[in-house]
Amino acid sequence: MRRDGRGRGAGVAAAAALVCALGTSAAPGPAYAAPGEPEPTRGGSGGTALRAGRLEEVRSRVDGLYRQAESATDAYNLAREKQTRQEKSILRIARAVVKTRKEMAGLRERAGALARAQYRGGGMPAEARLLLGGDPDGFLEDFALARKGEKAVRGLMNRLEHTRTVLDRYADSASREWERLDRSRARKAAAKKEITEKLARARRLESRLEVTERDRLRRLQEERDRASQAKWLKTGILREAGGRSSSVGRRAIDFATAQIGKAYVWGAVGPDAYDCSGLTQRAWASAGRAIPRTSQEQWRLLPKVDTARMRPGDLVIYFKDASHVGIYVGDGAIVHAPRPGRQITLAGAGSMPILGVVRPDAS
């Protein structure tokens, strides 16, 4: 098998075409029993497996839990990103405070030296020194120097006052950043708790199923994805969405497709595992374009394009809460990291409800 970019691109295009032709999000599995047909029995249990309607209910509940976990993952990723920024900001403030305090110490030392010099001069008024002194010319020179000294003192005091103001401002900034940091940490902890709870509930539901039922559950999800993709394709979307990728978009696609088969792990940004937005962010970073960390921020901040005008390399955002994202590779397919327990894969771009499309390299 060829390993160069052209060979990989051709392979992805062929696979994407297959996705389009089949109207599926994965390779088709064997058909499960339709309603009204006999259901398979539990292995060795002597009982019957879940009815199709009951299995659909389980599928819906499991899918909902994974979706809620993915939405919480976006909240976790955003809170973690904010926490990192705030920690860096606090560090910058701390360094600035150290520098300003050193400057303050130097100014105080100079102010003290000026005060001591003035004390040694006796602090005698200028008029008295003129009357009592025997050298008017020397007095005038001393007077001019004294005036310069007074001006220097005023400048020094102004600098001291300004430096105190700067230190107070840094203190206020640090206090605000610490408050923001505490809020980010709390949001991150709450999101992590929600993620682990939702995933645990989904896994408990799945673990109660027999092996055959788990297979049927997966096939049921694939069937729903195929139906959604087929419905999307019937709109004629591919007749309009035929643009060519940009050079940077192609590099992002090459990176994303090279990750196929790696695991989904929430909060992961590679190189061994990714969550959905971690994959798209790293793909575009590999092409030299920085984009936001979460799918919700990608949707909010990146330039939007009409779905009918999407081209390979664009990001397809899913669900009303923008909680999932994939990178469009053409021919009606995306590469995405689906959910925990699954691997990065090709899927039908219309297999999930599309919220919209964004283009990281829009001019």
mmCIF file of C-alpha atoms in Angstrom:
data_model
loop_
_atom_site.group_PDB
_atom_site.id
_atom_site.type_symbol
_atom_site.label_atom_id
_atom_site.label_comp_id
_atom_site.label_asym_id
_atom_site.label_seq_id
_atom_site.Cartn_x
_atom_site.Cartn_y
_atom_site.Cartn_z
ATOM 1 C CA MET A 1 0.000 0.000 0.000
ATOM 2 C CA ARG A 2 1.290 3.456 -0.853
ATOM 3 C CA ARG A 3 2.157 5.689 2.097
ATOM 4 C CA ASP A 4 2.662 9.014 0.387
ATOM 5 C CA GLY A 5 0.100 11.804 0.635
ATOM 6 C CA ARG A 6 -1.314 11.167 -2.847
ATOM 7 C CA GLY A 7 -1.931 7.483 -2.136
ATOM 8 C CA ARG A 8 -3.563 8.226 1.179
ATOM 9 C CA GLY A 9 -5.720 10.912 -0.399
ATOM 10 C CA ALA A 10 -6.861 8.533 -3.103
ATOM 11 C CA GLY A 11 -7.733 5.930 -0.486
ATOM 12 C CA VAL A 12 -9.723 8.428 1.546
ATOM 13 C CA ALA A 13 -11.569 9.613 -1.558
ATOM 14 C CA ALA A 14 -12.482 6.047 -2.457
ATOM 15 C CA ALA A 15 -13.681 5.335 1.080
ATOM 16 C CA ALA A 16 -15.638 8.579 1.154
ATOM 17 C CA ALA A 17 -17.272 7.673 -2.137
ATOM 18 C CA LEU A 18 -18.258 4.349 -0.605
ATOM 19 C CA VAL A 19 -19.784 6.149 2.369
ATOM 20 C CA CYS A 20 -21.740 8.328 -0.037
ATOM 21 C CA ALA A 21 -22.878 5.416 -2.185
ATOM 22 C CA LEU A 22 -24.033 3.372 0.776
ATOM 23 C CA GLY A 23 -25.528 6.316 2.619
ATOM 24 C CA THR A 24 -23.825 5.028 5.760
ATOM 25 C CA SER A 25 -21.531 6.221 8.515
ATOM 26 C CA ALA A 26 -19.622 2.954 8.730
ATOM 27 C CA ALA A 27 -19.144 -0.246 6.832
ATOM 28 C CA PRO A 28 -22.532 -1.956 6.671
ATOM 29 C CA GLY A 29 -23.041 -4.725 9.172
ATOM 30 C CA PRO A 30 -25.408 -7.662 8.898
ATOM 31 C CA ALA A 31 -29.056 -6.759 9.105
ATOM 32 C CA TYR A 32 -30.777 -7.087 12.444
ATOM 33 C CA ALA A 33 -34.198 -8.592 12.883
ATOM 34 C CA ALA A 34 -36.995 -6.350 11.719
ATOM 35 C CA PRO A 35 -40.094 -5.830 13.854
ATOM 36 C CA GLY A 36 -42.338 -8.864 13.642
ATOM 37 C CA GLU A 37 -39.470 -11.290 12.931
ATOM 38 C CA PRO A 38 -38.140 -13.641 15.604
ATOM 39 C CA GLU A 39 -35.522 -12.044 17.823
ATOM 40 C CA PRO A 40 -32.290 -13.890 18.690
ATOM 41 C CA THR A 41 -32.234 -15.522 22.098
ATOM 42 C CA ARG A 42 -29.787 -14.788 24.883
ATOM 43 C CA GLY A 43 -26.741 -17.019 24.716
ATOM 44 C CA GLY A 44 -27.176 -19.764 27.256
ATOM 45 C CA SER A 45 -29.869 -17.932 29.212
ATOM 46 C CA GLY A 46 -32.899 -19.674 27.802
ATOM 47 C CA GLY A 47 -34.752 -16.360 27.600
ATOM 48 C CA THR A 48 -35.419 -14.032 24.708
ATOM 49 C CA ALA A 49 -33.415 -10.935 23.874
ATOM 50 C CA LEU A 50 -34.823 -7.439 24.115
ATOM 51 C CA ARG A 51 -37.589 -6.631 21.675
ATOM 52 C CA ALA A 52 -36.705 -4.194 18.890
ATOM 53 C CA GLY A 53 -38.719 -1.397 20.533
ATOM 54 C CA ARG A 54 -37.010 -1.938 23.870
ATOM 55 C CA LEU A 55 -33.585 -2.033 22.243
ATOM 56 C CA GLU A 56 -34.351 1.231 20.450
ATOM 57 C CA GLU A 57 -35.191 2.753 23.816
ATOM 58 C CA VAL A 58 -31.854 1.576 25.214
ATOM 59 C CA ARG A 59 -30.083 2.901 22.112
ATOM 60 C CA SER A 60 -31.753 6.270 22.540
ATOM 61 C CA ARG A 61 -30.825 6.460 26.225
ATOM 62 C CA VAL A 62 -27.220 5.402 25.619
ATOM 63 C CA ASP A 63 -26.865 7.826 22.730
ATOM 64 C CA GLY A 64 -28.328 10.622 24.856
ATOM 65 C CA LEU A 65 -25.891 9.944 27.683
ATOM 66 C CA TYR A 66 -22.904 9.965 25.346
ATOM 67 C CA ARG A 67 -24.157 13.196 23.799
ATOM 68 C CA GLN A 68 -24.504 14.793 27.227
ATOM 69 C CA ALA A 69 -21.002 13.618 28.107
ATOM 70 C CA GLU A 70 -19.676 15.136 24.885
ATOM 71 C CA SER A 71 -21.364 18.455 25.638
ATOM 72 C CA ALA A 72 -19.832 18.393 29.111
ATOM 73 C CA THR A 73 -16.472 17.601 27.499
ATOM 74 C CA ASP A 74 -16.702 20.885 25.591
ATOM 75 C CA ALA A 75 -17.369 22.684 28.884
ATOM 76 C CA TYR A 76 -14.414 20.865 30.470
ATOM 77 C CA ASN A 77 -12.079 21.724 27.591
ATOM 78 C CA LEU A 78 -13.106 25.381 27.627
ATOM 79 C CA ALA A 79 -12.658 25.645 31.404
ATOM 80 C CA ARG A 80 -9.267 23.960 31.173
ATOM 81 C CA GLU A 81 -8.177 26.336 28.407
ATOM 82 C CA LYS A 82 -9.302 29.355 30.435
ATOM 83 C CA GLN A 83 -7.536 27.993 33.504
ATOM 84 C CA THR A 84 -4.290 27.693 31.546
ATOM 85 C CA ARG A 85 -4.612 31.262 30.247
ATOM 86 C CA GLN A 86 -5.397 32.605 33.714
ATOM 87 C CA GLU A 87 -2.462 30.787 35.300
ATOM 88 C CA LYS A 88 -0.159 32.318 32.672
ATOM 89 C CA SER A 89 -1.689 35.747 33.281
ATOM 90 C CA ILE A 90 -1.132 35.446 37.031
ATOM 91 C CA LEU A 91 2.480 34.424 36.403
ATOM 92 C CA ARG A 92 3.012 37.477 34.168
ATOM 93 C CA ILE A 93 1.494 39.715 36.834
ATOM 94 C CA ALA A 94 3.727 38.187 39.513
ATOM 95 C CA ARG A 95 6.829 38.838 37.411
ATOM 96 C CA ALA A 96 5.721 42.414 36.763
ATOM 97 C CA VAL A 97 5.146 42.938 40.492
ATOM 98 C CA VAL A 98 8.661 41.712 41.299
ATOM 99 C CA LYS A 99 10.132 44.082 38.691
ATOM 100 C CA THR A 100 8.026 47.037 39.913
ATOM 101 C CA ARG A 101 8.916 46.393 43.551
ATOM 102 C CA LYS A 102 12.608 46.458 42.668
ATOM 103 C CA GLU A 103 12.027 49.768 40.896
ATOM 104 C CA MET A 104 10.167 51.057 43.945
ATOM 105 C CA ALA A 105 13.034 50.065 46.238
ATOM 106 C CA GLY A 106 15.504 51.904 44.000
ATOM 107 C CA LEU A 107 13.346 55.028 43.950
ATOM 108 C CA ARG A 108 12.987 54.998 47.729
ATOM 109 C CA GLU A 109 16.734 54.684 48.108
ATOM 110 C CA ARG A 110 17.288 57.699 45.858
ATOM 111 C CA ALA A 111 14.619 59.662 47.711
ATOM 112 C CA GLY A 112 16.350 58.876 50.993
ATOM 113 C CA ALA A 113 19.700 60.012 49.606
ATOM 114 C CA LEU A 114 18.197 63.335 48.485
ATOM 115 C CA ALA A 115 16.564 63.841 51.871
ATOM 116 C CA ARG A 116 19.850 63.186 53.662
ATOM 117 C CA ALA A 117 21.673 65.611 51.377
ATOM 118 C CA GLN A 118 19.098 68.291 52.081
ATOM 119 C CA TYR A 119 19.440 67.678 55.818
ATOM 120 C CA ARG A 120 23.211 68.056 55.638
ATOM 121 C CA GLY A 121 22.704 71.394 53.830
ATOM 122 C CA GLY A 122 20.893 72.606 56.933
ATOM 123 C CA GLY A 123 17.666 73.376 55.200
ATOM 124 C CA MET A 124 18.474 77.147 55.514
ATOM 125 C CA PRO A 125 16.196 79.387 53.428
ATOM 126 C CA ALA A 126 17.774 80.835 50.302
ATOM 127 C CA GLU A 127 17.280 84.498 51.469
ATOM 128 C CA ALA A 128 19.222 83.865 54.687
ATOM 129 C CA ARG A 129 22.095 82.194 52.852
ATOM 130 C CA LEU A 130 22.321 85.213 50.493
ATOM 131 C CA LEU A 131 22.475 87.711 53.389
ATOM 132 C CA LEU A 132 24.927 85.737 55.492
ATOM 133 C CA GLY A 133 27.133 84.447 52.720
ATOM 134 C CA GLY A 134 30.150 86.343 51.465
ATOM 135 C CA ASP A 135 30.113 85.027 47.916
ATOM 136 C CA PRO A 136 27.027 86.156 45.929
ATOM 137 C CA ASP A 137 28.266 84.553 42.701
ATOM 138 C CA GLY A 138 28.836 81.230 44.418
ATOM 139 C CA PHE A 139 25.438 81.514 46.043
ATOM 140 C CA LEU A 140 23.756 81.965 42.673
ATOM 141 C CA GLU A 141 25.496 78.871 41.337
ATOM 142 C CA ASP A 142 24.453 76.904 44.406
ATOM 143 C CA PHE A 143 20.931 78.269 44.048
ATOM 144 C CA ALA A 144 20.705 77.075 40.440
ATOM 145 C CA LEU A 145 21.914 73.644 41.494
ATOM 146 C CA ALA A 146 19.400 73.618 44.335
ATOM 147 C CA ARG A 147 16.587 74.432 41.934
ATOM 148 C CA LYS A 148 17.632 71.514 39.752
ATOM 149 C CA GLY A 149 17.729 69.350 42.851
ATOM 150 C CA GLU A 150 14.205 70.377 43.821
ATOM 151 C CA LYS A 151 13.018 69.580 40.310
ATOM 152 C CA ALA A 152 14.697 66.161 40.524
ATOM 153 C CA VAL A 153 13.014 65.551 43.873
ATOM 154 C CA ARG A 154 9.587 66.417 42.448
ATOM 155 C CA GLY A 155 10.205 64.114 39.487
ATOM 156 C CA LEU A 156 11.300 61.357 41.827
ATOM 157 C CA MET A 157 8.217 61.739 43.995
ATOM 158 C CA ASN A 158 5.986 61.650 40.921
ATOM 159 C CA ARG A 159 7.661 58.430 39.808
ATOM 160 C CA LEU A 160 7.196 56.954 43.266
ATOM 161 C CA GLU A 161 3.508 57.830 43.194
ATOM 162 C CA HIS A 162 3.110 56.374 39.694
ATOM 163 C CA THR A 163 4.895 53.173 40.741
ATOM 164 C CA ARG A 164 2.601 52.806 43.755
ATOM 165 C CA THR A 165 -0.398 53.193 41.423
ATOM 166 C CA VAL A 166 1.005 50.524 39.102
ATOM 167 C CA LEU A 167 1.488 48.139 42.023
ATOM 168 C CA ASP A 168 -2.087 48.746 43.177
ATOM 169 C CA ARG A 169 -3.325 48.042 39.642
ATOM 170 C CA TYR A 170 -1.343 44.809 39.518
ATOM 171 C CA ALA A 171 -2.816 43.793 42.866
ATOM 172 C CA ASP A 172 -6.356 44.401 41.575
ATOM 173 C CA SER A 173 -5.608 42.489 38.353
ATOM 174 C CA ALA A 174 -4.145 39.566 40.279
ATOM 175 C CA SER A 175 -7.191 39.471 42.554
ATOM 176 C CA ARG A 176 -9.564 39.386 39.557
ATOM 177 C CA GLU A 177 -7.506 36.699 37.822
ATOM 178 C CA TRP A 178 -7.522 34.533 40.941
ATOM 179 C CA GLU A 179 -11.297 34.847 41.129
ATOM 180 C CA ARG A 180 -11.612 33.867 37.460
ATOM 181 C CA LEU A 181 -9.205 30.992 38.011
ATOM 182 C CA ASP A 182 -11.277 29.701 40.924
ATOM 183 C CA ARG A 183 -14.428 29.840 38.759
ATOM 184 C CA SER A 184 -12.692 28.019 35.898
ATOM 185 C CA ARG A 185 -11.455 25.321 38.254
ATOM 186 C CA ALA A 186 -14.960 24.906 39.663
ATOM 187 C CA ARG A 187 -16.484 24.641 36.153
ATOM 188 C CA LYS A 188 -13.811 22.177 35.118
ATOM 189 C CA ALA A 189 -14.426 20.008 38.186
ATOM 190 C CA ALA A 190 -18.206 20.116 37.667
ATOM 191 C CA ALA A 191 -17.844 19.202 33.986
ATOM 192 C CA LYS A 192 -15.475 16.345 34.812
ATOM 193 C CA LYS A 193 -17.959 15.009 37.356
ATOM 194 C CA GLU A 194 -20.792 15.195 34.823
ATOM 195 C CA ILE A 195 -18.696 13.467 32.151
ATOM 196 C CA THR A 196 -17.712 10.582 34.392
ATOM 197 C CA GLU A 197 -21.290 10.168 35.656
ATOM 198 C CA LYS A 198 -22.816 10.151 32.148
ATOM 199 C CA LEU A 199 -20.197 7.750 30.798
ATOM 200 C CA ALA A 200 -20.633 5.448 33.785
ATOM 201 C CA ARG A 201 -24.418 5.363 33.285
ATOM 202 C CA ALA A 202 -24.040 4.654 29.560
ATOM 203 C CA ARG A 203 -21.573 1.851 30.233
ATOM 204 C CA ARG A 204 -23.820 0.344 32.904
ATOM 205 C CA LEU A 205 -26.707 0.277 30.433
ATOM 206 C CA GLU A 206 -24.538 -1.347 27.790
ATOM 207 C CA SER A 207 -23.016 -3.818 30.241
ATOM 208 C CA ARG A 208 -26.473 -5.208 31.077
ATOM 209 C CA LEU A 209 -26.920 -6.312 27.490
ATOM 210 C CA GLU A 210 -25.903 -9.698 26.213
ATOM 211 C CA VAL A 211 -23.105 -9.790 23.649
ATOM 212 C CA THR A 212 -25.613 -10.404 20.864
ATOM 213 C CA GLU A 213 -27.687 -7.472 22.030
ATOM 214 C CA ARG A 214 -24.659 -5.186 22.039
ATOM 215 C CA ASP A 215 -24.014 -6.191 18.444
ATOM 216 C CA ARG A 216 -27.641 -5.466 17.602
ATOM 217 C CA LEU A 217 -27.384 -2.139 19.422
ATOM 218 C CA ARG A 218 -24.385 -1.139 17.309
ATOM 219 C CA ARG A 219 -26.118 -2.264 14.117
ATOM 220 C CA LEU A 220 -29.226 -0.342 15.119
ATOM 221 C CA GLN A 221 -27.154 2.828 15.485
ATOM 222 C CA GLU A 222 -25.480 2.197 12.138
ATOM 223 C CA GLU A 223 -28.895 1.714 10.526
ATOM 224 C CA ARG A 224 -30.108 5.027 11.910
ATOM 225 C CA ASP A 225 -26.940 6.727 10.662
ATOM 226 C CA ARG A 226 -27.434 5.213 7.213
ATOM 227 C CA ALA A 227 -31.003 6.428 7.109
ATOM 228 C CA SER A 228 -29.996 9.951 8.135
ATOM 229 C CA GLN A 229 -27.203 10.020 5.563
ATOM 230 C CA ALA A 230 -29.500 8.758 2.799
ATOM 231 C CA LYS A 231 -32.105 11.405 3.659
ATOM 232 C CA TRP A 232 -29.418 14.101 3.557
ATOM 233 C CA LEU A 233 -28.085 12.897 0.196
ATOM 234 C CA LYS A 234 -31.583 12.926 -1.302
ATOM 235 C CA THR A 235 -31.645 16.695 -0.878
ATOM 236 C CA GLY A 236 -29.112 16.859 -3.721
ATOM 237 C CA ILE A 237 -26.569 18.535 -1.480
ATOM 238 C CA LEU A 238 -23.595 16.973 -3.268
ATOM 239 C CA ARG A 239 -24.599 18.516 -6.579
ATOM 240 C CA GLU A 240 -23.973 21.910 -5.023
ATOM 241 C CA ALA A 241 -21.203 21.197 -2.509
ATOM 242 C CA GLY A 242 -18.472 20.438 -4.994
ATOM 243 C CA GLY A 243 -15.771 22.971 -4.136
ATOM 244 C CA ARG A 244 -12.111 22.013 -4.049
ATOM 245 C CA SER A 245 -10.115 22.188 -0.851
ATOM 246 C CA SER A 246 -7.475 24.826 -0.309
ATOM 247 C CA SER A 247 -3.866 23.743 0.109
ATOM 248 C CA VAL A 248 -4.046 24.241 3.883
ATOM 249 C CA GLY A 249 -7.399 22.472 4.000
ATOM 250 C CA ARG A 250 -5.848 19.491 2.209
ATOM 251 C CA ARG A 251 -3.040 19.364 4.784
ATOM 252 C CA ALA A 252 -5.621 19.394 7.582
ATOM 253 C CA ILE A 253 -7.472 16.507 5.899
ATOM 254 C CA ASP A 254 -4.253 14.537 5.476
ATOM 255 C CA PHE A 255 -3.522 14.895 9.178
ATOM 256 C CA ALA A 256 -7.052 13.927 10.236
ATOM 257 C CA THR A 257 -7.236 10.865 8.009
ATOM 258 C CA ALA A 258 -3.830 9.701 9.253
ATOM 259 C CA GLN A 259 -5.423 9.452 12.745
ATOM 260 C CA ILE A 260 -8.123 6.985 11.628
ATOM 261 C CA GLY A 261 -8.221 4.030 13.998
ATOM 262 C CA LYS A 262 -6.998 5.960 17.045
ATOM 263 C CA ALA A 263 -9.207 6.061 20.120
ATOM 264 C CA TYR A 264 -11.633 8.745 21.240
ATOM 265 C CA VAL A 265 -10.695 9.956 24.723
ATOM 266 C CA TRP A 266 -12.483 12.972 26.172
ATOM 267 C CA GLY A 267 -10.170 15.948 26.669
ATOM 268 C CA ALA A 268 -7.443 14.390 24.491
ATOM 269 C CA VAL A 269 -5.563 16.315 21.801
ATOM 270 C CA GLY A 270 -3.209 13.581 20.562
ATOM 271 C CA PRO A 271 -0.981 12.164 19.549
ATOM 272 C CA ASP A 272 -2.410 8.770 20.593
ATOM 273 C CA ALA A 273 -6.050 9.736 21.186
ATOM 274 C CA TYR A 274 -8.402 12.651 20.531
ATOM 275 C CA ASP A 275 -11.836 13.956 21.298
ATOM 276 C CA CYS A 276 -13.822 15.407 18.405
ATOM 277 C CA SER A 277 -12.637 19.021 18.632
ATOM 278 C CA GLY A 278 -9.157 17.969 19.710
ATOM 279 C CA LEU A 279 -8.850 16.191 16.357
ATOM 280 C CA THR A 280 -10.060 19.165 14.291
ATOM 281 C CA GLN A 281 -7.915 21.639 16.219
ATOM 282 C CA ARG A 282 -4.763 19.547 15.773
ATOM 283 C CA ALA A 283 -5.569 18.879 12.118
ATOM 284 C CA TRP A 284 -5.730 22.575 11.344
ATOM 285 C CA ALA A 285 -2.731 23.326 13.563
ATOM 286 C CA SER A 286 -0.741 20.848 11.467
ATOM 287 C CA ALA A 287 -1.676 22.971 8.446
ATOM 288 C CA GLY A 288 -0.403 26.104 10.160
ATOM 289 C CA ARG A 289 -3.765 27.559 11.201
ATOM 290 C CA ALA A 290 -4.668 27.986 14.892
ATOM 291 C CA ILE A 291 -8.361 27.483 15.704
ATOM 292 C CA PRO A 292 -10.299 27.372 19.011
ATOM 293 C CA ARG A 293 -10.159 24.272 21.209
ATOM 294 C CA THR A 294 -13.846 23.358 21.487
ATOM 295 C CA SER A 295 -16.504 22.657 18.882
ATOM 296 C CA GLN A 296 -18.716 25.339 20.442
ATOM 297 C CA GLU A 297 -15.951 27.941 20.179
ATOM 298 C CA GLN A 298 -15.131 26.770 16.658
ATOM 299 C CA TRP A 299 -18.761 27.355 15.736
ATOM 300 C CA ARG A 300 -18.916 30.710 17.504
ATOM 301 C CA LEU A 301 -15.654 32.216 16.291
ATOM 302 C CA LEU A 302 -14.789 30.737 12.890
ATOM 303 C CA PRO A 303 -16.240 32.102 9.624
ATOM 304 C CA LYS A 304 -19.492 30.376 8.687
ATOM 305 C CA VAL A 305 -20.320 29.188 5.181
ATOM 306 C CA ASP A 306 -23.516 27.852 3.679
ATOM 307 C CA THR A 307 -23.724 24.066 3.888
ATOM 308 C CA ALA A 308 -24.360 23.914 0.139
ATOM 309 C CA ARG A 309 -21.012 25.664 -0.419
ATOM 310 C CA MET A 310 -18.910 23.502 1.882
ATOM 311 C CA ARG A 311 -15.643 22.135 0.565
ATOM 312 C CA PRO A 312 -13.119 19.579 1.847
ATOM 313 C CA GLY A 313 -11.315 20.873 4.910
ATOM 314 C CA ASP A 314 -14.342 22.715 6.283
ATOM 315 C CA LEU A 315 -15.587 21.802 9.734
ATOM 316 C CA VAL A 316 -19.129 20.448 10.051
ATOM 317 C CA ILE A 317 -20.721 21.339 13.403
ATOM 318 C CA TYR A 318 -23.457 19.088 14.787
ATOM 319 C CA PHE A 319 -26.429 19.322 17.161
ATOM 320 C CA LYS A 320 -28.133 22.452 18.451
ATOM 321 C CA ASP A 321 -25.551 22.933 21.196
ATOM 322 C CA ALA A 322 -22.619 22.623 18.741
ATOM 323 C CA SER A 323 -21.279 19.746 20.829
ATOM 324 C CA HIS A 324 -19.762 17.690 17.999
ATOM 325 C CA VAL A 325 -17.550 18.437 15.006
ATOM 326 C CA GLY A 326 -15.962 16.598 12.101
ATOM 327 C CA ILE A 327 -13.766 17.624 9.189
ATOM 328 C CA TYR A 328 -15.331 17.319 5.745
ATOM 329 C CA VAL A 329 -13.232 15.236 3.334
ATOM 330 C CA GLY A 330 -15.512 15.404 0.299
ATOM 331 C CA ASP A 331 -17.954 13.009 -1.370
ATOM 332 C CA GLY A 332 -20.444 13.403 1.481
ATOM 333 C CA ALA A 333 -18.089 12.143 4.215
ATOM 334 C CA ILE A 334 -16.355 13.454 7.321
ATOM 335 C CA VAL A 335 -13.527 12.202 9.507
ATOM 336 C CA HIS A 336 -14.407 12.481 13.178
ATOM 337 C CA ALA A 337 -13.809 11.084 16.648
ATOM 338 C CA PRO A 338 -17.284 9.716 17.469
ATOM 339 C CA ARG A 339 -17.431 9.062 21.216
ATOM 340 C CA PRO A 340 -15.790 7.097 24.051
ATOM 341 C CA GLY A 341 -15.335 3.451 23.168
ATOM 342 C CA ARG A 342 -15.046 4.207 19.456
ATOM 343 C CA GLN A 343 -12.178 5.038 17.130
ATOM 344 C CA ILE A 344 -11.596 7.906 14.724
ATOM 345 C CA THR A 345 -13.363 6.963 11.522
ATOM 346 C CA LEU A 346 -15.040 8.067 8.294
ATOM 347 C CA ALA A 347 -18.732 8.814 8.624
ATOM 348 C CA GLY A 348 -21.533 10.229 6.534
ATOM 349 C CA ALA A 349 -21.598 14.012 6.881
ATOM 350 C CA GLY A 350 -25.392 13.846 7.122
ATOM 351 C CA SER A 351 -25.531 10.998 9.632
ATOM 352 C CA MET A 352 -26.066 13.493 12.485
ATOM 353 C CA PRO A 353 -28.122 16.703 12.668
ATOM 354 C CA ILE A 354 -25.989 19.443 11.070
ATOM 355 C CA LEU A 355 -25.970 22.813 12.813
ATOM 356 C CA GLY A 356 -23.738 24.474 10.236
ATOM 357 C CA VAL A 357 -20.357 24.649 8.560
ATOM 358 C CA VAL A 358 -17.311 26.801 9.361
ATOM 359 C CA ARG A 359 -14.192 27.459 7.297
ATOM 360 C CA PRO A 360 -10.961 28.067 9.243
ATOM 361 C CA ASP A 361 -9.121 29.436 6.204
ATOM 362 C CA ALA A 362 -11.849 31.726 4.894
ATOM 363 C CA SER A 363 -10.296 34.909 3.539
#
